PDB file of C-alpha atoms in Angstrom:
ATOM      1  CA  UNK K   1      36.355 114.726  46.107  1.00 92.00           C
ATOM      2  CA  UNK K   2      34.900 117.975  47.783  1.00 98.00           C
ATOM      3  CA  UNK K   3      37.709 118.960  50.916  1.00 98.00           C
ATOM      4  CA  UNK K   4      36.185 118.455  54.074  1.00 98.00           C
ATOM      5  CA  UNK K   5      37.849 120.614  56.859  1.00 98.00           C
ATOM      6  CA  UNK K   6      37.795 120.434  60.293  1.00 98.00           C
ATOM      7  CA  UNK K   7      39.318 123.279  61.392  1.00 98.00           C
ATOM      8  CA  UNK K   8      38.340 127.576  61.320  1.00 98.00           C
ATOM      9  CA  UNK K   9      42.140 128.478  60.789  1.00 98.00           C
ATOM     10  CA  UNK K  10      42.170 126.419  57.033  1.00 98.00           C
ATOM     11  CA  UNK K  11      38.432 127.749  56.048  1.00 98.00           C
ATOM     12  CA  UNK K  12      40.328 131.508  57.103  1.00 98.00           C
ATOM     13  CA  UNK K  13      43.033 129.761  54.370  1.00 98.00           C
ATOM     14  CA  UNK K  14      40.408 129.547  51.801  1.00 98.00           C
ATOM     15  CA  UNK K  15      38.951 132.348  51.960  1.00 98.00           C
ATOM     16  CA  UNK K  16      42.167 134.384  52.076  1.00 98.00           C
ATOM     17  CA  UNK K  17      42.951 132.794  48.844  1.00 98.00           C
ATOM     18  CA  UNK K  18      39.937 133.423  46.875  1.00 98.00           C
ATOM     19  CA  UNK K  19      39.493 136.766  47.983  1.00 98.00           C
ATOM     20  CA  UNK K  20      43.557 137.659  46.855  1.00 98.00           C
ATOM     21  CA  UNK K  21      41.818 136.296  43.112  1.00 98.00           C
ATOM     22  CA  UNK K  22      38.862 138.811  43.445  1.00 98.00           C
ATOM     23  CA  UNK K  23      36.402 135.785  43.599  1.00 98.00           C
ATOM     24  CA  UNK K  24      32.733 135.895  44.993  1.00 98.00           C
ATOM     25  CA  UNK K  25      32.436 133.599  48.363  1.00 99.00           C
ATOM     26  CA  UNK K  26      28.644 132.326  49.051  1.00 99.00           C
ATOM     27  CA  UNK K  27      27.490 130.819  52.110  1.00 99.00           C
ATOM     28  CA  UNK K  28      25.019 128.106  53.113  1.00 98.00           C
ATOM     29  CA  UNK K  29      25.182 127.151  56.629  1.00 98.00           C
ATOM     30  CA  UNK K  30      23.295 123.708  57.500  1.00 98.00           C
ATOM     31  CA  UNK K  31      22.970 121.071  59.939  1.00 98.00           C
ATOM     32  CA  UNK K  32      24.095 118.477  58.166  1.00 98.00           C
ATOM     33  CA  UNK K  33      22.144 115.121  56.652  1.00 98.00           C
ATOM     34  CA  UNK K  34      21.250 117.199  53.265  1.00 98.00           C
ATOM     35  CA  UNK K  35      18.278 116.872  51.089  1.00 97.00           C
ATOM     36  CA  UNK K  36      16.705 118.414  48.281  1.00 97.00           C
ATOM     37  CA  UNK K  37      16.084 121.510  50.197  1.00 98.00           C
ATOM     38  CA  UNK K  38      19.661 122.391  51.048  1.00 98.00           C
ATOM     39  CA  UNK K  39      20.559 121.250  47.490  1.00 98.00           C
ATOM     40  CA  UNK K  40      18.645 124.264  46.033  1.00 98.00           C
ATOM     41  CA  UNK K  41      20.566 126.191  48.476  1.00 98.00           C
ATOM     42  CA  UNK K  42      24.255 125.377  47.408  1.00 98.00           C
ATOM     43  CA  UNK K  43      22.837 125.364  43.521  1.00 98.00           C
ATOM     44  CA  UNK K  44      21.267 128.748  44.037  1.00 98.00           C
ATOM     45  CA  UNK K  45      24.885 129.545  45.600  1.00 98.00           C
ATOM     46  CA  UNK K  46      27.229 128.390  43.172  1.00 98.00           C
ATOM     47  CA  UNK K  47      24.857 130.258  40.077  1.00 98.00           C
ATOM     48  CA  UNK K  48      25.863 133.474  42.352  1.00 98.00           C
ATOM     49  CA  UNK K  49      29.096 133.183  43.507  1.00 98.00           C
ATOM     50  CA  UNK K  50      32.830 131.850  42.668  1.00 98.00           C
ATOM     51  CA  UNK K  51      33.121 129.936  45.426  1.00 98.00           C
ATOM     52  CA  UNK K  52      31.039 128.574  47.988  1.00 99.00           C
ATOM     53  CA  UNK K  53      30.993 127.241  51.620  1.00 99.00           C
ATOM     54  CA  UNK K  54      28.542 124.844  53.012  1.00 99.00           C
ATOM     55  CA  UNK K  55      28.831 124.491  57.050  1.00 98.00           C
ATOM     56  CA  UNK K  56      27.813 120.854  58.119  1.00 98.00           C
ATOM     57  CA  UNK K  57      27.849 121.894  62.314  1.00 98.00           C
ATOM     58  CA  UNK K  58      25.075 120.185  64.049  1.00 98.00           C
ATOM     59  CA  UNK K  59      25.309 122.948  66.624  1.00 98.00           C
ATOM     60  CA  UNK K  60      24.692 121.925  70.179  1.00 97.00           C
ATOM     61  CA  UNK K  61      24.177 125.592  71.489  1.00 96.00           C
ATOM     62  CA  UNK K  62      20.684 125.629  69.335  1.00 96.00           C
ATOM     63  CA  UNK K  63      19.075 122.307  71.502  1.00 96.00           C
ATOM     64  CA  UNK K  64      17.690 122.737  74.356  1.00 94.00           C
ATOM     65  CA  UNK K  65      17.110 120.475  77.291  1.00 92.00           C
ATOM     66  CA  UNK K  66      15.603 116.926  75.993  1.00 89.00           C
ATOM     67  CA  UNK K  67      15.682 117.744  72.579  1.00 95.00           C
ATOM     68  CA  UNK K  68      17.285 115.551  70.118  1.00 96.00           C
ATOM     69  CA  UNK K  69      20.991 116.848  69.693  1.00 96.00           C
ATOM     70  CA  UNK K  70      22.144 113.306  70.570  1.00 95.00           C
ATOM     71  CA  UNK K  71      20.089 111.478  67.637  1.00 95.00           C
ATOM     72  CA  UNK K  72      19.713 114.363  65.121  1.00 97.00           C
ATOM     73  CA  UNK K  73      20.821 112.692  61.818  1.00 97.00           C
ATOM     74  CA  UNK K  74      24.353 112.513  60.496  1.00 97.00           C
ATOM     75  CA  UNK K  75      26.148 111.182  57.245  1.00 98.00           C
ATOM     76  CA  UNK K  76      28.958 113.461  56.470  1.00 98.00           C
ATOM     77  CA  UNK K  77      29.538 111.569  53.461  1.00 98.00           C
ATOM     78  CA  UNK K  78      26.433 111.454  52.215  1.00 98.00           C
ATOM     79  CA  UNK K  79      26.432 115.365  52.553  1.00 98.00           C
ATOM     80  CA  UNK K  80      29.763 115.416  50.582  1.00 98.00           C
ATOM     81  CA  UNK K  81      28.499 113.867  47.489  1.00 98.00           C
ATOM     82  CA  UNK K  82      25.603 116.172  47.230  1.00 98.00           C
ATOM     83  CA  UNK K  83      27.454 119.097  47.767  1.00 98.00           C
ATOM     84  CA  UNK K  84      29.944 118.356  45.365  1.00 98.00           C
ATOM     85  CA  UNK K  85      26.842 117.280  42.775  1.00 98.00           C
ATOM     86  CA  UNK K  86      25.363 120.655  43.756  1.00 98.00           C
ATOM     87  CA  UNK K  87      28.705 122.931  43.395  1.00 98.00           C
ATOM     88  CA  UNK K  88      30.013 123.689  46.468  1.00 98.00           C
ATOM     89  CA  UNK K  89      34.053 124.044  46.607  1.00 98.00           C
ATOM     90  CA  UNK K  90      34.442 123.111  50.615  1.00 98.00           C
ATOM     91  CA  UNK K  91      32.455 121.519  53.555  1.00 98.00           C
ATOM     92  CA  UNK K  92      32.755 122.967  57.238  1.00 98.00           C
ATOM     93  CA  UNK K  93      32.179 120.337  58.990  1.00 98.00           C
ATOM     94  CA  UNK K  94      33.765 121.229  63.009  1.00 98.00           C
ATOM     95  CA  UNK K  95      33.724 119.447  65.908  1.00 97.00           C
ATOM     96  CA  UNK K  96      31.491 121.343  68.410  1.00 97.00           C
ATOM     97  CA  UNK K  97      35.317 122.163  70.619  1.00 97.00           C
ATOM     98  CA  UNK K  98      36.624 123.934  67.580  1.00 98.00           C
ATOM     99  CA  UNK K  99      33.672 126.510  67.327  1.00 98.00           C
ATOM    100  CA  UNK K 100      33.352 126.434  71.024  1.00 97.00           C
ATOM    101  CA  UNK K 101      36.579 126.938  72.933  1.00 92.00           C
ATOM    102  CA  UNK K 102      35.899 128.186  76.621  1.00 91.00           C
ATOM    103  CA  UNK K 103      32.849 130.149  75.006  1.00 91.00           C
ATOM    104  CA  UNK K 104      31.188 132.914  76.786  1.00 94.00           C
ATOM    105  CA  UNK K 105      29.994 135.145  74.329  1.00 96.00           C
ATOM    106  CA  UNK K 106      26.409 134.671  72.489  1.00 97.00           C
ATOM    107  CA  UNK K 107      24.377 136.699  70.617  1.00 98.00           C
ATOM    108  CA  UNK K 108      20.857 137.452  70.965  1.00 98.00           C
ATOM    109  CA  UNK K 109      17.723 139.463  69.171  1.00 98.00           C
ATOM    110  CA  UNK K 110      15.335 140.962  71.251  1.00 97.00           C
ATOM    111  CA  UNK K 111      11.449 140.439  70.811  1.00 97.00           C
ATOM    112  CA  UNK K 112      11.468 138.705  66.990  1.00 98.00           C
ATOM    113  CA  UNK K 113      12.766 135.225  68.915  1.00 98.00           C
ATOM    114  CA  UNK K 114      10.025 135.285  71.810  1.00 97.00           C
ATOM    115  CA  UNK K 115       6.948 134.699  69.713  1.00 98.00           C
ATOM    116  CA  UNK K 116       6.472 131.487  67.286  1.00 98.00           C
ATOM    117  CA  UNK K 117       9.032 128.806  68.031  1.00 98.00           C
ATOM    118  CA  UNK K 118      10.606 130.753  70.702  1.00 97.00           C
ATOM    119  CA  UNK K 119       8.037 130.276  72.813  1.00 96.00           C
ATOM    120  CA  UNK K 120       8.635 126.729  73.102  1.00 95.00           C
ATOM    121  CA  UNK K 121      12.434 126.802  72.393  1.00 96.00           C
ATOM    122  CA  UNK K 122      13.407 129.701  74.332  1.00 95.00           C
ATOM    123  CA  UNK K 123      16.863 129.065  74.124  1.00 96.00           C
ATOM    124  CA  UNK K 124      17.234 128.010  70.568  1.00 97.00           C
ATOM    125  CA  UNK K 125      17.733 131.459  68.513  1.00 98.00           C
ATOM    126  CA  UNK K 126      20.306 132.604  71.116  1.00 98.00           C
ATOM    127  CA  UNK K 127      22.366 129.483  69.259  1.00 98.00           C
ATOM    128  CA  UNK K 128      20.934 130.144  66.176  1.00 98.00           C
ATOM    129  CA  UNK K 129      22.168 133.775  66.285  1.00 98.00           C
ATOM    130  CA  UNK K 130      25.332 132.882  68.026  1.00 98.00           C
ATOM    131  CA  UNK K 131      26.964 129.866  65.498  1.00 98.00           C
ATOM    132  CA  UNK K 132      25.261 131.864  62.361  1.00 98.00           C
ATOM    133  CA  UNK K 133      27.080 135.306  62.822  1.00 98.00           C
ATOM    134  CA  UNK K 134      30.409 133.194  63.802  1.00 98.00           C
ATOM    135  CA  UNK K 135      29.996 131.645  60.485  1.00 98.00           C
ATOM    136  CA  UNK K 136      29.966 134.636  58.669  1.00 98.00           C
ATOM    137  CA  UNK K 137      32.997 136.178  60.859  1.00 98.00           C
ATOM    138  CA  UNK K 138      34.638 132.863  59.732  1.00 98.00           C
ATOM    139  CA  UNK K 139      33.404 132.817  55.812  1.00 98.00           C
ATOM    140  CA  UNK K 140      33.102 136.605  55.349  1.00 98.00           C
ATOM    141  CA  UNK K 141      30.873 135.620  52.745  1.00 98.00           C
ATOM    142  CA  UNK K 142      29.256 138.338  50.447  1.00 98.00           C
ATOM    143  CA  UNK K 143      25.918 136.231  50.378  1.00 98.00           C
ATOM    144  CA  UNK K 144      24.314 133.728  52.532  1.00 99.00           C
ATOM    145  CA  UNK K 145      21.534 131.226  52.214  1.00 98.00           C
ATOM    146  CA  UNK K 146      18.787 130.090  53.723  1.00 98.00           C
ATOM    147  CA  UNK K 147      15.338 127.804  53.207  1.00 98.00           C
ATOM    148  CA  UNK K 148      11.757 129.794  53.518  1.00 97.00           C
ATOM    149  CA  UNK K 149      11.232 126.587  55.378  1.00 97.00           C
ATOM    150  CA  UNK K 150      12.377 128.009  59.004  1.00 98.00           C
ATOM    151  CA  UNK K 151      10.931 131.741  58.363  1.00 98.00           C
ATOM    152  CA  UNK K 152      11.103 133.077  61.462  1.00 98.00           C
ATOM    153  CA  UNK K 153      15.283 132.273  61.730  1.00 98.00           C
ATOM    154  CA  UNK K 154      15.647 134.154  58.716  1.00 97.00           C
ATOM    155  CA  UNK K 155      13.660 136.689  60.015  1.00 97.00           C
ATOM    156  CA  UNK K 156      16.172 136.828  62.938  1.00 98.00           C
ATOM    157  CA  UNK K 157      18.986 136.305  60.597  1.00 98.00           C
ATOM    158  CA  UNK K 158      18.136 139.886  58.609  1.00 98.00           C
ATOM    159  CA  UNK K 159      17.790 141.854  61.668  1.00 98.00           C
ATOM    160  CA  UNK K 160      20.792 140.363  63.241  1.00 98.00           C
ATOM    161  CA  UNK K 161      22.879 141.115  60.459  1.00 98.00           C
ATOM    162  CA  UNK K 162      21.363 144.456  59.755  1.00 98.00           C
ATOM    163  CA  UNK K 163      21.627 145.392  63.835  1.00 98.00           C
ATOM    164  CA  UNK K 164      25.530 144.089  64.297  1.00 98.00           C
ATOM    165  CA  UNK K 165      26.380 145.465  60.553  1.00 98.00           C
ATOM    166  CA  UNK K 166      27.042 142.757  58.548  1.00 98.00           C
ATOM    167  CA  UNK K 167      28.221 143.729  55.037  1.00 98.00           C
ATOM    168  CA  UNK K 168      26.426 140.393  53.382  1.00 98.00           C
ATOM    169  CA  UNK K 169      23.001 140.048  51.699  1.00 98.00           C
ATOM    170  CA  UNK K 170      20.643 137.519  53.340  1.00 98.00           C
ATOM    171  CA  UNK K 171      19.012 135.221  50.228  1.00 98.00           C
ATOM    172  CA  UNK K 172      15.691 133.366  51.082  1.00 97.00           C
ATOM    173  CA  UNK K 173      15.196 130.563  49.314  1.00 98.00           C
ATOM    174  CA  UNK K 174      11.595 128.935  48.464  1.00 97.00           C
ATOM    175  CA  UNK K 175      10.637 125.948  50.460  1.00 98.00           C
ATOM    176  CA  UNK K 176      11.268 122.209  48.432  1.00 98.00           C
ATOM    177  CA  UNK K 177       8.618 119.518  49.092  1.00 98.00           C
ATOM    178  CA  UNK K 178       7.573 115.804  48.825  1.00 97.00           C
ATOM    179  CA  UNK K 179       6.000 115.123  45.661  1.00 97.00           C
ATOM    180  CA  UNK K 180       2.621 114.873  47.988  1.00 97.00           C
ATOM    181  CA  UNK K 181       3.705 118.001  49.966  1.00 98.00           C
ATOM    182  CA  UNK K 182       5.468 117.755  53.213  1.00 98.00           C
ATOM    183  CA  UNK K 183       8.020 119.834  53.245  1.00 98.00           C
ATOM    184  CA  UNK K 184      11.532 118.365  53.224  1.00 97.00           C
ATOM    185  CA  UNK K 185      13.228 118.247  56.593  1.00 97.00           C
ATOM    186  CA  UNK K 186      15.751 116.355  57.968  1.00 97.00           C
ATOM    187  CA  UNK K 187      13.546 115.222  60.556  1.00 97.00           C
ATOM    188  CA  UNK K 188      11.368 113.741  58.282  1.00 97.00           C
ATOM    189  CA  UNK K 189      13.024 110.548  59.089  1.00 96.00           C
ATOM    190  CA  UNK K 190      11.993 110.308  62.369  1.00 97.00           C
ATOM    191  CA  UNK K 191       8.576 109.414  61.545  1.00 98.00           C
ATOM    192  CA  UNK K 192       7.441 105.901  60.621  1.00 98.00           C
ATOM    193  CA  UNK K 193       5.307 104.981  58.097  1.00 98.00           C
ATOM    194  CA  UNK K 194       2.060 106.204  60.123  1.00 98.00           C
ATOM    195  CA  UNK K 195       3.616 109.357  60.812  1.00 98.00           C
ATOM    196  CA  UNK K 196       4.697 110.228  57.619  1.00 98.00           C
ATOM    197  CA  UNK K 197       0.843 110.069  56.323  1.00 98.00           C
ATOM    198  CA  UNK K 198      -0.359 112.059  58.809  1.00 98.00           C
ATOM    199  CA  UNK K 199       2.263 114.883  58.451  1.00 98.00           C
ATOM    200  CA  UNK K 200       0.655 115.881  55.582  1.00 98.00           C
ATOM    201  CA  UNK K 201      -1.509 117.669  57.474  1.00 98.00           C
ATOM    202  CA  UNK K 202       0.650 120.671  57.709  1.00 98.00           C
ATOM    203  CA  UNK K 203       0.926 120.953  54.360  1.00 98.00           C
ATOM    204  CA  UNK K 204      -3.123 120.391  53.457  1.00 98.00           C
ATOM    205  CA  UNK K 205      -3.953 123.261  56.549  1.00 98.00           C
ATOM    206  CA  UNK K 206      -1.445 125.600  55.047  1.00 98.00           C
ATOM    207  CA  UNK K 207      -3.269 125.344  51.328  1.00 98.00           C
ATOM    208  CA  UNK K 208      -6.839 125.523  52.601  1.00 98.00           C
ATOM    209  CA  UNK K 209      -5.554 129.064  54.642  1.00 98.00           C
ATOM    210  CA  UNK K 210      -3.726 130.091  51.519  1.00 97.00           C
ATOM    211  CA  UNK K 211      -6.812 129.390  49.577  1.00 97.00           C
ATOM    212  CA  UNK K 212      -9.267 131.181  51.660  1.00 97.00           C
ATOM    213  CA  UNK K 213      -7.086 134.235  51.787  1.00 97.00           C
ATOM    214  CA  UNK K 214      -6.432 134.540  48.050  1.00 95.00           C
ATOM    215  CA  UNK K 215     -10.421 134.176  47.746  1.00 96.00           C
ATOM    216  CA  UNK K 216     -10.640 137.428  49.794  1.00 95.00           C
ATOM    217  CA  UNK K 217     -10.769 136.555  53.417  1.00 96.00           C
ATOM    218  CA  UNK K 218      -9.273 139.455  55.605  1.00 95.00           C
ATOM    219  CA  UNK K 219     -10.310 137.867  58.782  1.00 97.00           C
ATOM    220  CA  UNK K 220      -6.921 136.616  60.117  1.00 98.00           C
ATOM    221  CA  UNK K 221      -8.842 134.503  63.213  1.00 98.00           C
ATOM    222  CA  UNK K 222     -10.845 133.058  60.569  1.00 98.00           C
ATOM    223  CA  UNK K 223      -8.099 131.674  58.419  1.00 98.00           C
ATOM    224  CA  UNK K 224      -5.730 130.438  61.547  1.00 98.00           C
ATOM    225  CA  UNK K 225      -8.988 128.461  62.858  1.00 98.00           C
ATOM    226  CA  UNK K 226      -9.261 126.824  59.392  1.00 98.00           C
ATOM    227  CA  UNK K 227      -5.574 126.289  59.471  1.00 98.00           C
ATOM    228  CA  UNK K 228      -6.357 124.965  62.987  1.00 98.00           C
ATOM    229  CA  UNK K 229      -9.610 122.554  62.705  1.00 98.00           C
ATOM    230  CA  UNK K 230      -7.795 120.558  59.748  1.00 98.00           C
ATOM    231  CA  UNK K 231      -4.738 119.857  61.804  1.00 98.00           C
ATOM    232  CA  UNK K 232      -6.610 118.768  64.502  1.00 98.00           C
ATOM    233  CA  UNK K 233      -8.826 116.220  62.174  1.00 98.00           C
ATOM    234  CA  UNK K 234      -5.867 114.173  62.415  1.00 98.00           C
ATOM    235  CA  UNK K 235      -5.547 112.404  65.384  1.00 98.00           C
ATOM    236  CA  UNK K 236      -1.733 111.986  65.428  1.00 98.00           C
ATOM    237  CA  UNK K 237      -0.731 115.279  65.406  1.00 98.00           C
ATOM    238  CA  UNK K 238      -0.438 117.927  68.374  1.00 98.00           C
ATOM    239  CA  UNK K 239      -0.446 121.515  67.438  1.00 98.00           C
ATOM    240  CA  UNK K 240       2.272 123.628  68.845  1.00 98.00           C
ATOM    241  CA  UNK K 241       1.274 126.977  67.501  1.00 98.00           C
ATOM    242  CA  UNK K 242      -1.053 128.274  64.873  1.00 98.00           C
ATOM    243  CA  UNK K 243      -0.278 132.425  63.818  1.00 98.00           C
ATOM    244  CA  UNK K 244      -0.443 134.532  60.907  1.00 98.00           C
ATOM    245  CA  UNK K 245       1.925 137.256  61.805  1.00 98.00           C
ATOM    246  CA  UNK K 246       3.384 140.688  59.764  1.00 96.00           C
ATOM    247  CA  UNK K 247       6.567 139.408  57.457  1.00 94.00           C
ATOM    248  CA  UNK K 248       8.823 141.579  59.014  1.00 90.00           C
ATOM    249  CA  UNK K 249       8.253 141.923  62.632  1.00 95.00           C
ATOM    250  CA  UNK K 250       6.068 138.511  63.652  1.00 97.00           C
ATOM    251  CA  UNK K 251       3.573 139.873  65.312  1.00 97.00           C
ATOM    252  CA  UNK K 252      -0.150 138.538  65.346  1.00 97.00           C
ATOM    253  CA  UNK K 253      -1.800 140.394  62.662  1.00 97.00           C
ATOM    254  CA  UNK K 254      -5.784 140.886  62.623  1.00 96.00           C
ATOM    255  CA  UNK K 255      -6.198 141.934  58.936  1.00 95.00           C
ATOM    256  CA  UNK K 256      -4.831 139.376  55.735  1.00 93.00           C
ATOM    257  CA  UNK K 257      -4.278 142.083  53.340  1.00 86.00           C
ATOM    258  CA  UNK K 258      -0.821 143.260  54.349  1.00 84.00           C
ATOM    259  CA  UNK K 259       2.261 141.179  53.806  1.00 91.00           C
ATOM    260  CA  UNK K 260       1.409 137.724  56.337  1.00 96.00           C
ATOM    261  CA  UNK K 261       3.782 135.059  57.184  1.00 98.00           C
ATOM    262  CA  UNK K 262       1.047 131.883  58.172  1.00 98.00           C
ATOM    263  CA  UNK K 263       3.283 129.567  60.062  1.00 98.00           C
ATOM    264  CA  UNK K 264       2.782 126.380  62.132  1.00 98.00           C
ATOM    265  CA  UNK K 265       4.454 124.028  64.329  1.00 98.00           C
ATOM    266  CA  UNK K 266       2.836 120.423  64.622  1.00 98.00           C
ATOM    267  CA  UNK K 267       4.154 117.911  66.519  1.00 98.00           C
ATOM    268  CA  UNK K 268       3.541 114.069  64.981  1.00 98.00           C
ATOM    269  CA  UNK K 269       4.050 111.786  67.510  1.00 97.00           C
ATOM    270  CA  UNK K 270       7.191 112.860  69.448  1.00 96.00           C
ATOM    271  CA  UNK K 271       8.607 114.449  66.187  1.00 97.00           C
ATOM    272  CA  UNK K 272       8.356 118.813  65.841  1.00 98.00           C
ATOM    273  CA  UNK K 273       7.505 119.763  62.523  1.00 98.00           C
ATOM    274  CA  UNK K 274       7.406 123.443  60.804  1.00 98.00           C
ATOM    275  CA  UNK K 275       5.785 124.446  57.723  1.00 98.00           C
ATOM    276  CA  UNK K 276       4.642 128.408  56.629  1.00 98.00           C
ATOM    277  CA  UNK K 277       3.602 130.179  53.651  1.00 98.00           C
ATOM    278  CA  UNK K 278       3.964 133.860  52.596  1.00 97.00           C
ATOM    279  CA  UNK K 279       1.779 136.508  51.196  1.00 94.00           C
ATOM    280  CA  UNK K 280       3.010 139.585  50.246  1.00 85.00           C
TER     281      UNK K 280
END
C-alpha cells in the first residue's frame, strides 16, 4: 500500500533519499477526495518523473468566512488507492497544526488575484500562494502539476514561482470532464440530482463562446454576453462572473484574436462552480 505520512520532517526523509539516487521528484498538490482529474495529474507525473508526491491538505488558510472548509469532502483512503493505481510513491496528507505551527508568514501576488475569483474570495489566493510555495519548499520538486480547471491559480502559481525564484517548471494540465461535460470537481457532489442537470450549463455557455470565436468573432462583449444569456436560461444557476481576459495577465480583453482565457464562475444552488477555456 502507498505510505501515507503525516509529518514534513519524513516527506524531507524522502526526498533526501531520492535525490542522494539522482532520481526526478514530481509534484501534484490537491485537496484531497480525488477524481479523474487529479488522476491525469499523478499519471502525467509519474510518465515524467522517478518519484512523485501527491499532497492530500484540505488547507484551511484558502476558505474564507462561511465557506465550506468544515464539509469539503474527505476519504483519505479512497485517495490512496487511486494514487497508488495512478503511480504516485507517497501521499502528504498533514494535519492543518503540522503545516501551520504559530504561522505568521503568507505569501501574496499582487493584482493577478484581485480580478476573477478574487473578487469574491479575496482571501483565498493569499492561502493558495501560501500552502503551494510551502509545498514546494517541503518537496523541492523539479516539476509540479496542476488542472486547466482552476486557470487563474495557475496563473498565480507561474508568477509566484517565477517572482520568489523557484527552480521548478509549472505543468498545466487539460481539464477532464463528465461524459456529458461538466467538468470534474470535487464539489460536484454537492449537488443533487436537479443540480447536477443544470450545471451543465457552464459547460454548454463555454462551447457556444468557443464556437462563435473560432467562427471569427473578435468582439469580446459579444461572446461573454452569449456566454452570459445561456447561463442565465437556466433558472438554477446564479452567475458569479462572466470575463474573457489576456492568458497571462487576466485582464478584460476587448479584442478575441490574441491569446483569451474565457472563464466563469456559476453558482448552482448554494454550490460555486468554475469552468474556462483557452485560446491561444
Amino acid at each position: 500500500m502507498i505510505p501515507v505520512i503525516k509529518s514534513i520532517k519524513e516527506v524531507r526523509e524522502y526526498v533526501k533519499a531520492w535525490r542522494k539516487d539522482g532520481k526526478s521528484i514530481g509534484l501534484v498538490p490537491t485537496m484531497g477526495y480525488l477524481h479523474e482529474g487529479h488522476k491525469s495529474l499523478i499519471v502525467r507525473a509519474a510518465a515524467e518523473n522517478d518519484c512523485v508526491i501527491v499532497s492530500d491538505f484540505v488547507n484551511p488558510t484558502q476558505f474564507g468566512p462561511n465557506e465550506d472548509f468544515e464539509t469539503y469532502p474527505r476519504d483519505i483512503e479512497k485517495d490512496a488507492a487511486l494514487c497508488e493505481a495512478a503511480g504516485a510513491s507517497i501521499i502528504f496528507n498533514p494535519e492543518p497544526e503540522e503545516m501551520y505551527v504559530n504561522a505568521l508568514t503568507t505569501v501574496s501576488v499582487d493584482k493577478i488575484t484581485k480580478v476573477l475569483c478574487g473578487k469574491s474570495r479575496p482571501t483565498h489566493f493569499d492561502g493558495v500562494c501560501t500552502v503551494v510555495s510551502k509545498l514546494f519548499n517541503i518537496a523541492s520538486p523539479d516539476r509540479a502539476y496542476f488542472g486547466q480547471k482552476d486557470a487563474q491559480q495557475l496563473c498565480v502559481i507561474r508568477k509566484m514561482a517565477r517572482d520568489l525564484n523557484f527552480d521548478i517548471e509549472i505543468i498545466s494540465c487539460p481539464i477532464v470532464r463528465e461524459a456529458d461535460g461538466l467538468a470534474k470537481s470535487s464539489r460536484n457532489t454537492y449537488l443533487d440530482e436537479k443540480e447536477r442537470k443544470a450545471a451543465l450549463c457552464l459547460s454548454r455557455s463555454l462551447a457556444i463562446g468557443r464556437t462563435m470565436i473560432e467562427n471569427g468573432e473578435h468582439d469580446a462583449a459579444a461572446v461573454k454576453a452569449a456566454i452570459r444569456d445561456e447561463i442565465e436560461k437556466e433558472p438554477l444557476a446564479k452567475v458569479d462572473y462572466v470575463e474573457l481576459v489576456d492568458t497571462e495577465n487576466l485582464e478584460a480583453v476587448r479584442d478575441c484574436s490574441g491569446g483569451i482565457l474565457a472563464a466563469v464562475a456559476v453558482y448552482i444552488g448554494k454550490t460555486r462552480l468554475i469552468d474556462n477555456f483557452i485560446i491561444d
